[in-house]
CSV table of C-alpha atoms in Angstrom, one decimal:
chain,number,residue,atom,x,y,z
A,1,MET,CA,23.8,-7.1,6.4
A,2,ASN,CA,22.3,-10.3,7.7
A,3,SER,CA,23.1,-12.9,5.1
A,4,GLU,CA,21.1,-15.6,6.9
A,5,LYS,CA,17.9,-13.6,6.6
A,6,LEU,CA,18.6,-12.9,3.0
A,7,GLN,CA,19.2,-16.6,2.4
A,8,PHE,CA,15.9,-17.3,4.1
A,9,LEU,CA,14.1,-14.8,1.9
A,10,THR,CA,15.7,-16.0,-1.4
A,11,VAL,CA,15.7,-19.8,-0.7
A,12,GLU,CA,13.9,-21.2,2.3
A,13,SER,CA,10.8,-19.1,2.3
A,14,LEU,CA,10.4,-19.6,-1.5
A,15,HIS,CA,10.8,-23.3,-1.1
A,16,PHE,CA,8.1,-23.4,1.5
A,17,ILE,CA,5.8,-21.1,-0.5
A,18,ASN,CA,6.4,-23.1,-3.7
A,19,ASN,CA,5.0,-26.2,-1.9
A,20,PHE,CA,1.7,-24.4,-1.1
A,21,THR,CA,-1.5,-25.6,-2.6
A,22,VAL,CA,-5.0,-24.0,-2.7
A,23,GLU,CA,-5.8,-26.4,0.2
A,24,ASN,CA,-3.4,-24.5,2.6
A,25,LYS,CA,-5.6,-22.7,5.1
A,26,ASN,CA,-4.7,-19.6,7.1
A,27,GLY,CA,-4.8,-19.8,10.9
A,28,TRP,CA,-5.9,-16.2,11.2
A,29,GLY,CA,-6.4,-13.2,9.0
A,30,VAL,CA,-8.5,-12.9,5.8
A,31,MET,CA,-6.0,-13.7,3.0
A,32,ASN,CA,-6.1,-17.0,1.3
A,33,THR,CA,-2.9,-18.6,0.0
A,34,GLN,CA,-2.8,-16.9,-3.4
A,35,GLU,CA,-3.8,-13.5,-2.0
A,36,MET,CA,-0.9,-13.8,0.5
A,37,ILE,CA,1.6,-14.7,-2.1
A,38,GLU,CA,0.5,-11.9,-4.4
A,39,HIS,CA,0.6,-9.5,-1.4
A,40,LEU,CA,4.2,-10.5,-0.6
A,41,ALA,CA,5.2,-10.0,-4.3
A,42,ASP,CA,3.6,-6.5,-4.2
A,43,PHE,CA,5.9,-5.4,-1.4
A,44,TYR,CA,9.0,-6.9,-3.0
A,45,ASN,CA,8.0,-4.7,-6.1
A,46,VAL,CA,7.7,-1.7,-3.8
A,47,SER,CA,11.2,-2.3,-2.5
A,48,ALA,CA,12.6,-2.6,-6.0
A,49,GLU,CA,10.7,0.6,-7.1
A,50,LYS,CA,8.6,-1.3,-9.6
A,51,THR,CA,5.6,0.1,-7.7
A,52,LYS,CA,5.6,3.6,-6.5
A,53,VAL,CA,4.0,4.4,-3.2
A,54,LYS,CA,3.5,7.4,-1.0
A,55,LEU,CA,4.4,7.7,2.7
A,56,TYR,CA,1.5,7.3,5.1
A,57,THR,CA,3.4,7.6,8.4
A,58,PRO,CA,3.9,11.1,9.8
A,59,GLU,CA,7.6,12.0,9.7
A,60,GLU,CA,7.7,12.4,13.5
A,61,GLN,CA,6.6,8.8,13.9
A,62,LEU,CA,9.3,7.3,11.6
A,63,PRO,CA,12.0,6.9,14.3
A,64,ALA,CA,9.6,4.6,16.3
A,65,TYR,CA,8.9,2.5,13.2
A,66,LYS,CA,12.6,2.3,12.5
A,67,ALA,CA,13.3,1.2,16.0
A,68,PHE,CA,10.8,-1.7,15.6
A,69,LEU,CA,12.3,-2.6,12.3
A,70,LEU,CA,15.8,-2.8,13.8
A,71,SER,CA,14.6,-4.8,16.8
A,72,ASP,CA,14.2,-8.6,17.0
A,73,LYS,CA,10.4,-8.2,17.3
A,74,LEU,CA,8.2,-9.7,14.7
A,75,PHE,CA,4.7,-8.5,13.7
A,76,ARG,CA,2.0,-9.9,15.9
A,77,GLU,CA,-0.9,-12.0,14.6
A,78,ASN,CA,-3.5,-10.0,12.8
A,79,THR,CA,-1.2,-7.0,12.5
A,80,LYS,CA,-2.8,-5.0,9.7
A,81,ALA,CA,-1.3,-2.4,7.4
A,82,PRO,CA,-3.2,1.0,7.3
A,83,VAL,CA,-6.5,0.6,5.5
A,84,GLU,CA,-5.6,3.5,3.3
A,85,LEU,CA,-2.7,1.4,2.0
A,86,ILE,CA,-4.2,-2.0,1.4
A,87,GLY,CA,-8.0,-1.6,1.9
A,88,GLU,CA,-10.4,-3.5,4.1
A,89,LYS,CA,-10.3,-6.7,2.0
A,90,PRO,CA,-7.4,-8.4,0.1
A,91,ALA,CA,-6.6,-7.0,-3.3
A,92,PRO,CA,-8.3,-8.6,-6.3
A,93,LEU,CA,-6.1,-11.5,-7.7
A,94,LYS,CA,-3.8,-10.5,-10.5
A,95,PHE,CA,-3.1,-14.0,-11.6
A,96,SER,CA,-5.5,-16.7,-12.7
A,97,THR,CA,-3.6,-19.6,-11.1
A,98,LEU,CA,-1.6,-20.2,-7.9
A,99,PRO,CA,1.5,-21.4,-10.0
A,100,GLU,CA,1.5,-18.0,-11.8
A,101,ALA,CA,1.4,-16.1,-8.5
A,102,LYS,CA,4.2,-18.2,-7.2
A,103,GLU,CA,6.3,-17.5,-10.3
A,104,ASN,CA,5.6,-13.8,-9.9
A,105,LEU,CA,6.8,-13.9,-6.3
A,106,ASN,CA,10.0,-15.7,-7.2
A,107,ASN,CA,10.6,-13.1,-9.9
A,108,ALA,CA,9.8,-10.2,-7.5
A,109,VAL,CA,12.4,-11.6,-5.0
A,110,LYS,CA,15.0,-11.8,-7.7
A,111,ASP,CA,14.2,-8.3,-8.9
A,112,PHE,CA,14.5,-6.9,-5.4
A,113,VAL,CA,18.0,-8.5,-4.9
A,114,GLY,CA,19.0,-7.4,-8.4
A,115,TYR,CA,17.8,-3.9,-8.0
A,116,PHE,CA,20.0,-3.3,-4.9
A,117,LYS,CA,22.9,-5.1,-6.5
A,118,ASN,CA,22.8,-2.6,-9.2
A,119,ASN,CA,22.0,0.4,-6.9
A,120,GLU,CA,23.9,-0.4,-3.7
A,121,ALA,CA,23.4,3.1,-2.2
A,122,ALA,CA,19.7,3.2,-3.0
A,123,LYS,CA,17.0,3.9,-0.5
A,124,THR,CA,13.4,3.1,-1.6
A,125,LEU,CA,10.2,4.2,0.0
A,126,HIS,CA,8.0,1.9,2.1
A,127,PRO,CA,4.6,3.5,2.8
A,128,VAL,CA,4.8,2.9,6.6
A,129,PHE,CA,8.5,2.7,7.4
A,130,GLY,CA,9.9,5.4,5.1
A,131,HIS,CA,13.0,5.2,3.0
A,132,LEU,CA,14.9,2.0,3.5
A,133,ASN,CA,18.3,0.8,2.3
A,134,PHE,CA,18.9,-2.8,1.2
A,135,ASP,CA,19.8,-4.1,4.7
A,136,GLU,CA,16.7,-2.5,6.2
A,137,TRP,CA,14.5,-3.9,3.4
A,138,VAL,CA,15.9,-7.4,4.1
A,139,LEU,CA,14.9,-7.0,7.8
A,140,LEU,CA,11.4,-5.8,6.8
A,141,HIS,CA,10.9,-8.4,4.2
A,142,TYR,CA,12.0,-11.0,6.7
A,143,LYS,CA,9.5,-9.8,9.3
A,144,HIS,CA,6.8,-9.5,6.7
A,145,VAL,CA,7.4,-13.0,5.2
A,146,MET,CA,7.6,-14.6,8.6
A,147,HIS,CA,4.4,-13.0,9.6
A,148,HIS,CA,2.5,-14.4,6.7
A,149,LEU,CA,4.2,-17.8,6.7
A,150,LYS,CA,3.2,-18.2,10.4
A,151,GLN,CA,-0.3,-17.3,9.3
A,152,PHE,CA,-0.2,-20.5,7.2
A,153,GLY,CA,1.4,-22.8,9.8
A,154,TYR,CA,5.1,-22.3,9.2
A,155,GLU,CA,7.1,-22.2,12.4
A,156,ARG,CA,10.8,-21.3,12.5
A,157,VAL,CA,13.2,-20.1,15.1
A,158,LEU,CA,13.7,-16.4,14.7
A,159,ILE,CA,17.0,-15.4,13.1
A,160,VAL,CA,18.5,-12.6,15.2
């Protein structure tokens, strides 16, 4: 397991996100700050099985997705999840304020870590990448969080 990536997810990325304001603008894509934060929390909830999903990727394509996941490659700008999964537009906001959305994300990250601490051998379903264990989820969350932080101006050297 890459403890540096886990540290990034549980500390550095949250510190950066917790300093966001409604004035933060995206450099590309359609999500505003709060939509992006709620989107990240949604996928932490998927990894901790708080939200159940179905698999959208055909089984025969899963090895290629897993190879990407295990590579050092990040998502490219404007990479989009399948429309069937997230729709054409960002999901409606769940929280009335940005601080509430940030608190929800912080809790979702804690719940993700806690879920796998209590279920070390668990594999939970990602709708595109299939069943992932904790280490694979850390890699995917890292790539996903980096993708969206770069969208809002965050630059960091890739942890390999």
